[in-house]
Coordinates of N, CA and C in Angstrom, one line a residue:
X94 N 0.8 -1.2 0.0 CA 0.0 0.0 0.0 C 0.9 1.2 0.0
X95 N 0.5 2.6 -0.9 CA 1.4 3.6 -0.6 C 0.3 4.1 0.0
X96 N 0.5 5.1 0.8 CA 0.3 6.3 1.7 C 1.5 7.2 1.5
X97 N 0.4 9.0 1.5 CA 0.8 9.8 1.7 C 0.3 10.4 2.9
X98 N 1.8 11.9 3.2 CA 1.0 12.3 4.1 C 0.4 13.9 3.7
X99 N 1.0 14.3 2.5 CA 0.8 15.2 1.9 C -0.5 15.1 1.2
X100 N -1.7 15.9 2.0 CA -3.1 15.9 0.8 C -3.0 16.0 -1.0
X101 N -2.6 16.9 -1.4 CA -2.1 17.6 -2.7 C -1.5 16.0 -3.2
X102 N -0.2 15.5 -2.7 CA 0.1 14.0 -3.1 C -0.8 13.2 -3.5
X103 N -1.6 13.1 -2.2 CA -2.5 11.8 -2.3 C -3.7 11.9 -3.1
X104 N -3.7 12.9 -3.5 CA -4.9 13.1 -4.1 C -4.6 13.0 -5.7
X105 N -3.2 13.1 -5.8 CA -2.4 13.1 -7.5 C -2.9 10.8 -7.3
X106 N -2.7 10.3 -6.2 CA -2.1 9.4 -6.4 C -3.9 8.7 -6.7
X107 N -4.9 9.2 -6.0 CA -6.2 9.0 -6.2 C -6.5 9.2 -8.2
X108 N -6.1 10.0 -8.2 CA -6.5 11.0 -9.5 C -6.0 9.9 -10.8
X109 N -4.9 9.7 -10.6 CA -3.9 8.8 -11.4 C -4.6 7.2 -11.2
X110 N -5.6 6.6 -11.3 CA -6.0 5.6 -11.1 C -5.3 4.2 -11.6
X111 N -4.9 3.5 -11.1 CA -4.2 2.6 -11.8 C -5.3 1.8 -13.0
X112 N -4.7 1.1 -13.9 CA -5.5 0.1 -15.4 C -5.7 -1.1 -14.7
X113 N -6.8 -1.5 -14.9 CA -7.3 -2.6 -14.6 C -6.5 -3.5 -15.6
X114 N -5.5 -4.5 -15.3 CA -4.6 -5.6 -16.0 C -6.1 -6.4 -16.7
X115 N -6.7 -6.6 -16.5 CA -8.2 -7.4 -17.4 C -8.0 -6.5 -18.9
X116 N -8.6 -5.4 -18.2 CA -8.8 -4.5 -20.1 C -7.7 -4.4 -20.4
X117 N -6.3 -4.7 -20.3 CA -5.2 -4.6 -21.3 C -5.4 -6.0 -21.7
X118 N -5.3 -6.8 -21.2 CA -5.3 -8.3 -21.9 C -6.5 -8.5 -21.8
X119 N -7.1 -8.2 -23.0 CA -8.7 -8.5 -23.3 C -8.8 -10.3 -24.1
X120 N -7.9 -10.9 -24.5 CA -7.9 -11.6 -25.0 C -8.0 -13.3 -24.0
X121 N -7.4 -13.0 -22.9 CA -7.0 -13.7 -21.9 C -8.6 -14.0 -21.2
X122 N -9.1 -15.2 -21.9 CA -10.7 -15.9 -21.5 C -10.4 -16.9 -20.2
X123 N -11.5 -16.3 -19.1 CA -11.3 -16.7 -18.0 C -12.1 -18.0 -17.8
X124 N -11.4 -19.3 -17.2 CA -12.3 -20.3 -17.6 C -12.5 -20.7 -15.8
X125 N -14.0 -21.0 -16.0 CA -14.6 -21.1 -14.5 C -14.1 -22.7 -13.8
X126 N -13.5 -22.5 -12.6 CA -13.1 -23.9 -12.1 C -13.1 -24.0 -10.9
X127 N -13.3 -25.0 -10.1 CA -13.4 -24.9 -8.9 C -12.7 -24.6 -7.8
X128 N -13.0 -23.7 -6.8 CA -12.0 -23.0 -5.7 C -11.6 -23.9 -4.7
X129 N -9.8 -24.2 -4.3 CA -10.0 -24.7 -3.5 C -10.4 -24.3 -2.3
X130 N -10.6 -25.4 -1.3 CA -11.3 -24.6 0.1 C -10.1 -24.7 1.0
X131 N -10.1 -23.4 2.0 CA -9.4 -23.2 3.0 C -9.9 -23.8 4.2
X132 N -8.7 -23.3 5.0 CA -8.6 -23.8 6.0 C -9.3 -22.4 7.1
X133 N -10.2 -22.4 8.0 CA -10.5 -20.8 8.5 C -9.7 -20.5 9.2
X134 N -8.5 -21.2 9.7 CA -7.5 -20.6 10.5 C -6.4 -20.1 9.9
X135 N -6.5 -20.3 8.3 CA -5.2 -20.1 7.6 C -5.0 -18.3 7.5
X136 N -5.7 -17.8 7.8 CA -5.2 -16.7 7.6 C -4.9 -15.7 9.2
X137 N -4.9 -16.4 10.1 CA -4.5 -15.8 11.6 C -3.2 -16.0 11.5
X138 N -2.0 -16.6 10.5 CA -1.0 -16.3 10.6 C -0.3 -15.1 9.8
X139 N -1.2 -14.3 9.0 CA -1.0 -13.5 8.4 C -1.2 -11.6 9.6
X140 N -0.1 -11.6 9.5 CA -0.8 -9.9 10.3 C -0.7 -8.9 9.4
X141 N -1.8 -8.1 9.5 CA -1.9 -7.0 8.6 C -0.8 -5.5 8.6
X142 N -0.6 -4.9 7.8 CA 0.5 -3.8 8.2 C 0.1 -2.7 6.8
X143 N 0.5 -1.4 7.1 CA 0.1 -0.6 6.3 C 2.0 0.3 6.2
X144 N 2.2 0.2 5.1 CA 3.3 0.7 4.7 C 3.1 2.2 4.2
X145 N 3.7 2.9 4.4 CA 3.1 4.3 4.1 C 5.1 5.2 3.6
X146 N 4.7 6.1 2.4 CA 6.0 7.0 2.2 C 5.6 8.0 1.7
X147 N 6.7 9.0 2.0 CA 6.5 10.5 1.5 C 6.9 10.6 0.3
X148 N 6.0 10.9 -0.3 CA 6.2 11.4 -1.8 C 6.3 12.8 -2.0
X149 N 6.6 13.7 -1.0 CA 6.3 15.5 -1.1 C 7.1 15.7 -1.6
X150 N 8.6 15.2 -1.6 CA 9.8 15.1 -1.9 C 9.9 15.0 -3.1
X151 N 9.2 14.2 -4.0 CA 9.4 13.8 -5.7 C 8.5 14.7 -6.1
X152 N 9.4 15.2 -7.7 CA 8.8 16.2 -8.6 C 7.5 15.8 -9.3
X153 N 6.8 16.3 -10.1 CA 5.5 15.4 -10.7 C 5.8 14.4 -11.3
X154 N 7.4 14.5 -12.2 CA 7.5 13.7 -12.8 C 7.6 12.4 -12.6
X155 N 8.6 12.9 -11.3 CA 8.9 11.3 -10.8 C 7.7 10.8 -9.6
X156 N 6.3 11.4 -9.5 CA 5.0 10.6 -9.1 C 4.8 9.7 -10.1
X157 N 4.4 10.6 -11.3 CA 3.8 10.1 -12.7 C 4.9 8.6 -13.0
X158 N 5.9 8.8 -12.7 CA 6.8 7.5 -13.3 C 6.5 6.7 -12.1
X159 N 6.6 6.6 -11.3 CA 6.1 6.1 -9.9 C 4.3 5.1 -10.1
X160 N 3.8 5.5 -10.5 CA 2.9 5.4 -10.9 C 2.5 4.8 -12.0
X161 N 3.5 4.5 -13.0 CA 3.6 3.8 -13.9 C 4.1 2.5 -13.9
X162 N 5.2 2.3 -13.0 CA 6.5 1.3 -12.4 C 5.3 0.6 -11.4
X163 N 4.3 1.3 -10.8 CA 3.6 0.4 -9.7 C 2.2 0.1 -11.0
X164 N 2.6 0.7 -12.3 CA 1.2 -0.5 -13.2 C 1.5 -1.1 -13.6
X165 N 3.0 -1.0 -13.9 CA 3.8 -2.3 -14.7 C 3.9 -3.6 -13.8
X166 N 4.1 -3.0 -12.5 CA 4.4 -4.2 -11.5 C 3.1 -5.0 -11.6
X167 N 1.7 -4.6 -11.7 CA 0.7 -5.3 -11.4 C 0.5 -6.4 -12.8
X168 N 1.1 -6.0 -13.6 CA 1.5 -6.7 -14.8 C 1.7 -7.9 -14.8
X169 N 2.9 -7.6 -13.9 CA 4.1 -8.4 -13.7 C 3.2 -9.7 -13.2
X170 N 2.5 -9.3 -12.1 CA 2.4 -10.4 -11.0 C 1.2 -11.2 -11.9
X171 N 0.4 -10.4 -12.9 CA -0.5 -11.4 -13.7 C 0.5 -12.6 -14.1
X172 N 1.4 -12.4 -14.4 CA 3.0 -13.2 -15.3 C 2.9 -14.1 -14.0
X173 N 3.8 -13.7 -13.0 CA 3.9 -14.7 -11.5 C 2.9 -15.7 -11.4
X174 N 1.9 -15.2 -11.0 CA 0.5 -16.1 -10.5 C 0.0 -16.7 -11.8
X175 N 0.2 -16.5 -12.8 CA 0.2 -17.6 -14.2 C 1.6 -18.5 -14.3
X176 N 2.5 -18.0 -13.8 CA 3.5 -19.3 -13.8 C 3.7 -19.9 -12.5
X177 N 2.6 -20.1 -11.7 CA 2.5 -20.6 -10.2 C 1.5 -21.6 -10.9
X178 N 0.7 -20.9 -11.5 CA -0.7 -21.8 -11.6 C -1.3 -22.0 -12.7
X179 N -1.0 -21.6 -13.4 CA -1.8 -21.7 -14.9 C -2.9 -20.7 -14.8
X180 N -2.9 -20.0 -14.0 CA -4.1 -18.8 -14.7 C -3.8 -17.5 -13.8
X181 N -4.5 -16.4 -14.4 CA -3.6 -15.6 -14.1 C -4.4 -14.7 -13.4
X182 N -4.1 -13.7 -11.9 CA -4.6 -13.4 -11.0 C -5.4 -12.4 -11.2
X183 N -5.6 -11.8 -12.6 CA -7.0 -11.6 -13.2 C -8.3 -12.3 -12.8
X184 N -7.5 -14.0 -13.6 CA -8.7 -15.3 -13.9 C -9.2 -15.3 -12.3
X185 N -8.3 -15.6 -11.5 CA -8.6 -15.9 -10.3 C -9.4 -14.9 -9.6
X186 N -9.3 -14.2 -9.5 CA -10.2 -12.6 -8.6 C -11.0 -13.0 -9.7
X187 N -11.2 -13.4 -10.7 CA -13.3 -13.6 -11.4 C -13.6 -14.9 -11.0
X188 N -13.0 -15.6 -11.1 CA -13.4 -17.2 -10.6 C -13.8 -16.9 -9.1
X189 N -13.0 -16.1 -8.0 CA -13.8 -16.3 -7.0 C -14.7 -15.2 -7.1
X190 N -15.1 -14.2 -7.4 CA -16.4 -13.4 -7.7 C -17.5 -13.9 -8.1
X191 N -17.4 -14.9 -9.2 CA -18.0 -15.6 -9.9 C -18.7 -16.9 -8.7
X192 N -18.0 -17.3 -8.1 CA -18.5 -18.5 -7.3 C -19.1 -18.3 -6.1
X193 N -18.7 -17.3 -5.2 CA -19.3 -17.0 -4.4 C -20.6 -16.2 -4.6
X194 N -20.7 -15.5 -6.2 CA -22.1 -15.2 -6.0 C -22.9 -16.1 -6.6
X195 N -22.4 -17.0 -6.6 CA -23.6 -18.6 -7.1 C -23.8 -19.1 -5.8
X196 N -22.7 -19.0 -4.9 CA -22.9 -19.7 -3.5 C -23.2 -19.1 -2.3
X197 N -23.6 -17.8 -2.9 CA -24.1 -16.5 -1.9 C -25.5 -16.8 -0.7
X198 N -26.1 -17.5 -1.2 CA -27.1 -18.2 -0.3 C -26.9 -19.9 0.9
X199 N -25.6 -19.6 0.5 CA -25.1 -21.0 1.2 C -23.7 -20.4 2.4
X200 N -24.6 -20.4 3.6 CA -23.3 -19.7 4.8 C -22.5 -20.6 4.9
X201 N -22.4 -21.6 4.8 CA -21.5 -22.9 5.1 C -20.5 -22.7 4.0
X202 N -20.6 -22.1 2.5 CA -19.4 -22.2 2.2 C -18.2 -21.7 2.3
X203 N -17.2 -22.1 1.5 CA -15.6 -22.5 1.9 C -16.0 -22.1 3.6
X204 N -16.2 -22.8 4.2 CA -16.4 -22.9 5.9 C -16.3 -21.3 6.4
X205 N -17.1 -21.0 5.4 CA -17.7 -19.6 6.1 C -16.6 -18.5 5.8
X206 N -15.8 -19.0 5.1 CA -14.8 -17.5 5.0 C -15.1 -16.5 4.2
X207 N -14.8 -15.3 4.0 CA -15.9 -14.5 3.6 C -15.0 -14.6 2.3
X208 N -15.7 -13.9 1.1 CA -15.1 -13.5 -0.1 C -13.9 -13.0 -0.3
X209 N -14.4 -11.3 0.8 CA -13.1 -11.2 1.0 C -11.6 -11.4 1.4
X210 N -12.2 -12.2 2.6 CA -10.7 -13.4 3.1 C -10.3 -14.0 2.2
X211 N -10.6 -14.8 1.4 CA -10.0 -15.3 0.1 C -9.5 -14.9 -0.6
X212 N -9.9 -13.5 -1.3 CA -9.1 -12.5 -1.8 C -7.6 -12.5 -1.4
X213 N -8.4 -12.0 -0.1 CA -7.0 -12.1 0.6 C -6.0 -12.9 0.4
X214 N -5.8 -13.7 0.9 CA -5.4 -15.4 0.8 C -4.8 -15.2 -0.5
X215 N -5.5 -15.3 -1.6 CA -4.9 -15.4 -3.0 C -3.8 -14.3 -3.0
X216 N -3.9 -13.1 -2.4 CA -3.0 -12.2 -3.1 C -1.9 -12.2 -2.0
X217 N -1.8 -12.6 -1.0 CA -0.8 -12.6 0.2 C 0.4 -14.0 -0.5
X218 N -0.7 -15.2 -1.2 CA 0.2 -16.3 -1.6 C 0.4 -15.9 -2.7
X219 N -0.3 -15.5 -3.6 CA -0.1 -14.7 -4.5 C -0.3 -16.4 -5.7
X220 N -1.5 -17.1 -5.5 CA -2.0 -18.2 -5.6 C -2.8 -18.8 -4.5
X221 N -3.4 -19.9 -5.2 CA -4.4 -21.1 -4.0 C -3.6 -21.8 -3.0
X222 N -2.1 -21.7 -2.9 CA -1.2 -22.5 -2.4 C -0.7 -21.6 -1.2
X223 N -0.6 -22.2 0.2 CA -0.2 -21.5 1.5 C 1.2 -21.5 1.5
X224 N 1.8 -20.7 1.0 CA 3.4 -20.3 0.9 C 4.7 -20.9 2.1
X225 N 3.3 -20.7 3.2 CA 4.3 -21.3 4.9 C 3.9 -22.4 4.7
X226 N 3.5 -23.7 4.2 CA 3.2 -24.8 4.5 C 4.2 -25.4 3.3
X227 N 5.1 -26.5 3.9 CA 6.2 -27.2 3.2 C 5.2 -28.8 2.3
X228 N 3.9 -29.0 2.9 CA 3.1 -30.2 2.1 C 2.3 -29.7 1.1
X229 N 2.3 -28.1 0.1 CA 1.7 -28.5 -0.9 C 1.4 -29.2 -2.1
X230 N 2.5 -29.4 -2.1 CA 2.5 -30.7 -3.6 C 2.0 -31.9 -2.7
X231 N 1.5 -32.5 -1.6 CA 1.4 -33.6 -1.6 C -0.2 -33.3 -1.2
X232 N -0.8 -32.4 -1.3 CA -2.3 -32.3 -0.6 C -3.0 -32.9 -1.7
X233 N -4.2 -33.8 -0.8 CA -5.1 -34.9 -1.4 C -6.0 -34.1 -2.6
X234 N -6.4 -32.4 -1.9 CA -7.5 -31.8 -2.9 C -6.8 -31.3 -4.1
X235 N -6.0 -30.8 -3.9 CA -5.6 -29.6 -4.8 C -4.1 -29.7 -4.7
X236 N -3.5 -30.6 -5.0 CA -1.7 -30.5 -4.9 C -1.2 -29.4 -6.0
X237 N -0.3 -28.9 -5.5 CA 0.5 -28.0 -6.7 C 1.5 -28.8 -7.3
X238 N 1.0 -28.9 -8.7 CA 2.3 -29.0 -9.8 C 3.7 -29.0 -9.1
X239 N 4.9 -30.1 -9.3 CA 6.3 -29.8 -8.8 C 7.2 -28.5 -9.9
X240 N 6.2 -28.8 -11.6 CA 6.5 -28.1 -12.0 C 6.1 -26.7 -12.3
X241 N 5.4 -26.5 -11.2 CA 4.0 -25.5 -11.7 C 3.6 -25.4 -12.7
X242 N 3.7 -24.0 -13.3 CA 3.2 -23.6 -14.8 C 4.7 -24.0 -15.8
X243 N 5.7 -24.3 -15.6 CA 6.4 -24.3 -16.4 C 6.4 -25.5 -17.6
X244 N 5.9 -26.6 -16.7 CA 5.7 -28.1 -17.8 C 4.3 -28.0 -17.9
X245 N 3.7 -28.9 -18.7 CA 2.4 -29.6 -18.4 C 2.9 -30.6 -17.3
X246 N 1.7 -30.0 -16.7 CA 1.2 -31.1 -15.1 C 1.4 -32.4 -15.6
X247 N 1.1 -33.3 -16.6 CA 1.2 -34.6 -17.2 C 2.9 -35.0 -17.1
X248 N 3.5 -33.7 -17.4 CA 4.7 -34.0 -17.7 C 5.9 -35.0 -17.3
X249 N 6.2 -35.8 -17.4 CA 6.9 -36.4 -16.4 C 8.7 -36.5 -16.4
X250 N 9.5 -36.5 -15.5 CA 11.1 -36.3 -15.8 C 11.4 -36.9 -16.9
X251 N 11.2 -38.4 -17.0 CA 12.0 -39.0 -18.1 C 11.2 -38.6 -19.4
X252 N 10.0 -38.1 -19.6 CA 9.4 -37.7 -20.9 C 10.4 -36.4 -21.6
X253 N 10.7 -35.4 -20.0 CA 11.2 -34.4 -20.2 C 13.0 -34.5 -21.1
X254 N 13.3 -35.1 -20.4 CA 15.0 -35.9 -20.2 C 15.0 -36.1 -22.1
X255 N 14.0 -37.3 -22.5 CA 13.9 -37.7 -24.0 C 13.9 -36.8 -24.6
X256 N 13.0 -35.7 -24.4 CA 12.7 -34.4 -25.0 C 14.0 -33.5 -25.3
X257 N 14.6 -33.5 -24.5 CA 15.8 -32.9 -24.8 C 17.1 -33.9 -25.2
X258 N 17.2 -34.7 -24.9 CA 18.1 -35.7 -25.9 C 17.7 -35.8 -27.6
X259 N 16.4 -35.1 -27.6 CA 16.1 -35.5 -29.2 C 16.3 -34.0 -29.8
X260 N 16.4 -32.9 -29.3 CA 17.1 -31.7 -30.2 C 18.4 -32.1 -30.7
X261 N 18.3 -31.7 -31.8 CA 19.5 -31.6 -32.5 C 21.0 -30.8 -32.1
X262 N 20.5 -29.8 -32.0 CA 22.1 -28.7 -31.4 C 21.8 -28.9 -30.1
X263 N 22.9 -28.1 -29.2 CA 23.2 -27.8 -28.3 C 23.0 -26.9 -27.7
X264 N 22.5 -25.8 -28.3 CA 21.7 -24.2 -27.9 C 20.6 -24.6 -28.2
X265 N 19.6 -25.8 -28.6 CA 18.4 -26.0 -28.6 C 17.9 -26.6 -26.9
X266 N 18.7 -27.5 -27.0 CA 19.3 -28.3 -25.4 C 19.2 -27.6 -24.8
X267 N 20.3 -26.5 -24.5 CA 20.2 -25.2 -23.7 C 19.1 -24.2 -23.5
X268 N 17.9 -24.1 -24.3 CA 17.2 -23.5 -24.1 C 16.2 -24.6 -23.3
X269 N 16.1 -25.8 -24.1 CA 15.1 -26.4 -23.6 C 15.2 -26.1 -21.9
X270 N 16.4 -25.9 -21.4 CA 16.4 -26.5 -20.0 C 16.9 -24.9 -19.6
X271 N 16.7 -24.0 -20.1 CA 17.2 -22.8 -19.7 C 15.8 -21.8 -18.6
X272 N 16.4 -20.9 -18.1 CA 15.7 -20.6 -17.4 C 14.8 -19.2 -17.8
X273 N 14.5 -19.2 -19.0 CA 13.8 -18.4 -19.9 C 13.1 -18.6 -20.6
X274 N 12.7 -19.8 -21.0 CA 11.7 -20.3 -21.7 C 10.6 -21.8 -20.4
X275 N 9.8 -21.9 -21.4 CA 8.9 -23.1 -20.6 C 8.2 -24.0 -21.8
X276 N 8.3 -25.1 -21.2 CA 7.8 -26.6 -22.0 C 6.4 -26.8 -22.3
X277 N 6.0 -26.8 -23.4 CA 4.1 -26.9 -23.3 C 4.2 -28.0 -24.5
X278 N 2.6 -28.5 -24.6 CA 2.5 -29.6 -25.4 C 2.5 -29.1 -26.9
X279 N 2.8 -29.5 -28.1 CA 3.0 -28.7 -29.4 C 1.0 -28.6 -30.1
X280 N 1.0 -27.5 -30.1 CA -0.4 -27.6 -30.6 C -0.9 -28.2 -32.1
X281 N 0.1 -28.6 -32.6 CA -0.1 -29.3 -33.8 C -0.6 -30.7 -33.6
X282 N 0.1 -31.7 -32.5 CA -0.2 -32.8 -31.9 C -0.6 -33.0 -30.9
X283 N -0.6 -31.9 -29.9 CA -1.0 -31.8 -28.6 C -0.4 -32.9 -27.8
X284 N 0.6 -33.8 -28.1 CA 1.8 -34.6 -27.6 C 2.8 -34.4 -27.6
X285 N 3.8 -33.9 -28.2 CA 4.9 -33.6 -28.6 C 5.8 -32.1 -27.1
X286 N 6.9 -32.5 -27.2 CA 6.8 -31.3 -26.2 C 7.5 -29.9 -27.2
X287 N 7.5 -28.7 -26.8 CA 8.3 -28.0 -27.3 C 8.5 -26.9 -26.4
X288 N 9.7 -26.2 -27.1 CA 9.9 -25.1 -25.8 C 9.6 -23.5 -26.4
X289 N 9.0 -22.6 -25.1 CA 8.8 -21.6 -25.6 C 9.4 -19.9 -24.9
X290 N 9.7 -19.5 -25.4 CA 10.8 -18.8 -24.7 C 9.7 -17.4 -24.0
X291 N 10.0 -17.2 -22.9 CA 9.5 -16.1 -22.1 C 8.4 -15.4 -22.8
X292 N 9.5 -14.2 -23.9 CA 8.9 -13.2 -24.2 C 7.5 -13.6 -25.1
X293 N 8.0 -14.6 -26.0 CA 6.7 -15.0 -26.9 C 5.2 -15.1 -25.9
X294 N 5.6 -16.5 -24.5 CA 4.5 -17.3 -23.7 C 4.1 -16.0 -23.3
X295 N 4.7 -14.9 -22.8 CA 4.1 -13.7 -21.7 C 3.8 -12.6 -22.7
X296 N 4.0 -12.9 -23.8 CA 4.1 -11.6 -24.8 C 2.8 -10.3 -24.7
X297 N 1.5 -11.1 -24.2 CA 0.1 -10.4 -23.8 C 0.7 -9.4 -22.6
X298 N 1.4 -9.7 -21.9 CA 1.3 -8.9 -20.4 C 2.7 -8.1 -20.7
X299 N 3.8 -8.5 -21.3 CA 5.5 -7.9 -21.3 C 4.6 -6.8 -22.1
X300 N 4.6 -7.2 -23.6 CA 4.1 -5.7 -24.4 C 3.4 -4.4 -23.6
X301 N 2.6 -4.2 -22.8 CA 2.3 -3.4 -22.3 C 2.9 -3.3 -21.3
X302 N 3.5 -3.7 -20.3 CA 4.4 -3.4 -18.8 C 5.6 -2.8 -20.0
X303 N 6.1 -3.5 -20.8 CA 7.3 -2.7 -21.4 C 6.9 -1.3 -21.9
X304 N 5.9 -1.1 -22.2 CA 5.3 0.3 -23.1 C 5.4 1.3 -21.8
X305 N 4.9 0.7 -20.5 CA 4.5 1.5 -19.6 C 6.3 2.3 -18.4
X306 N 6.8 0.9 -18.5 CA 8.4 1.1 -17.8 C 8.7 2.0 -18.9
X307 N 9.0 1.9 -20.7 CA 9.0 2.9 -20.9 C 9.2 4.2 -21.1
X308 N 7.8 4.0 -20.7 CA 6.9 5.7 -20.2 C 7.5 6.5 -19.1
X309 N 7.8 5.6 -17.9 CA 8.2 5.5 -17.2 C 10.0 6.4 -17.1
X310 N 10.5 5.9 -18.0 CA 12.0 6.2 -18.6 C 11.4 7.4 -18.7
X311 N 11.2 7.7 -19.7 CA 10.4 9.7 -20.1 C 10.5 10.4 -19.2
X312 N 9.9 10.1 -17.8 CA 9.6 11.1 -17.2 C 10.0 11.3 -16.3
X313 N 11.4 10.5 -15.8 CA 12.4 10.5 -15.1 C 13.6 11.5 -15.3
X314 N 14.2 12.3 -14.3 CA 15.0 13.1 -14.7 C 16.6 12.7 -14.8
X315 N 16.9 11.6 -13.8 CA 18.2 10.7 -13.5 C 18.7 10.4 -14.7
X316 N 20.1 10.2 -15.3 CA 20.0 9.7 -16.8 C 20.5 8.6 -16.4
X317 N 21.2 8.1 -15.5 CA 21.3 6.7 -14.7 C 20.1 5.6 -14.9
X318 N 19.1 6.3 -14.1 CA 17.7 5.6 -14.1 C 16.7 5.8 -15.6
X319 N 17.1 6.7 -16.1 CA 16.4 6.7 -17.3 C 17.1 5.8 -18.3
X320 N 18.2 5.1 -17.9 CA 19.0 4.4 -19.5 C 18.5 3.4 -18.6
X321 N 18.9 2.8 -17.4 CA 18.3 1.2 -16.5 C 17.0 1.0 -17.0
X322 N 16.2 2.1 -17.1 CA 14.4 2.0 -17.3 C 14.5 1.5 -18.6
X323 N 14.8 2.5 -19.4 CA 14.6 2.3 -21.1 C 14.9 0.5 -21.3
X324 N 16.7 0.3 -21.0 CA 17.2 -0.8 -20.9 C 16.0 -2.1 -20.9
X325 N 15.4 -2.2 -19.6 CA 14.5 -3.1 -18.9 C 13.1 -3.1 -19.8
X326 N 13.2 -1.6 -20.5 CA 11.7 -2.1 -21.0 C 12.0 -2.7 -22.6
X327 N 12.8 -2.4 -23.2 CA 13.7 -2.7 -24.4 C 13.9 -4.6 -24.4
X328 N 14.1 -5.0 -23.1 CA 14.6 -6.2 -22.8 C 13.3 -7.6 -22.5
X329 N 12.1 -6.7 -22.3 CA 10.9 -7.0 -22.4 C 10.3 -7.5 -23.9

């Protein structure tokens, strides 16, 4: 959370509304699936805290870029919580909107935790998966992927292992297992594996976080920070 203590600030920071990450990736179809259920105690280990900074100190410009670096970031985390889970924390904030108002006449569900709490929950793990608990992969309802989003869940080591013994070069090899791309099934056979490098699989969410870091570069006065910005959005 930012907080100001400067009215005049907070009111730039109100004014400047952040983009709903949905309407930039209009293409990105949310598919309805079932929530896992919590636990009602899982979130008493979470304590709440409000982080607050003075922005009276920075020029407009560097609000306005400030403000842009925190819409890029929300970008970002669509990217994260899609490579945690396969869907992306868009999908997820509609899937639970969507379910609880079908289950809005039922107090018993997910054992009563409210909407909000789950909210919660999702954006603290930043996924369905309890971050302090070392048995997610092994839970009976809902285990997480060892590979998360990076393989298909089907996938298995020795399919993977073949997969890369059968490229031809050695910078094919290298990417296969590189830490910039990710393995999906080939949609020509929907068997086959193939690998797909970062920018392409995220390409919906990088294209605009890059347009917006940017923007971002522009309106910065530092030429330090303005060549690192440009750099970063260039590399997107």
């Amino acid at each position: 959370t930012i907080a100001n203590t400067d009215n005049k600030q907070e009111k730039l920071l109100k004014k400047q509304s952040i983009k709903d990450t949905k309407g930039q990736i209009s293409d990105q179809q949310s598919e309805k699936m079932p929530l896992p259920s919590l636990n009602p105690t899982c979130l008493t280990k979470y304590a709440r805290s409000v982080l607050k900074c003075d922005l009276s100190k920075l020029t407009k410009n560097q609000q306005q870029a400030l403000l842009k670096l925190r819409e890029a970031s929300n970008i970002m985390d669509e990217i994260y919580v899609y490579q945690c889970t396969g869907k992306s924390f868009s999908e997820w904030k509609e899937n639970v909107q969507s379910e609880y108002k079908q289950n809005e006449s039922n107090k018993d569900y997910m054992n009563g935790i409210s909407k909000e709490d789950y909210l919660r929950y999702l954006t603290i793990n930043m996924g369905p998966w309890d971050r302090l608990s070392d048995k997610v992969h092994e839970e009976k309802e809902n285990p997480k992927p060892k590979g998360a989003n990076f393989y298909p869940t089907d996938c298995t080591a020795d399919e993977f292992n073949k997969y890369v013994a059968s490229l031809k070069s050695d910078e094919e090899k290298a990417e296969a297992k590189g830490f910039f791309t990710v393995i999906v099934r080939d949609e020509k056979d929907g068997k086959s594996l193939k690998y797909v490098s970062y920018n392409e699989a995220y390409k919906k969410w990088l294209e605009p976080a890059s347009k917006l870091v940017k923007e971002a570069s522009d309106l910065v006065e530092n030429e330090s920070l303005k060549k690192y910005l440009s750099s970063r959005a260039d590399a997107f």
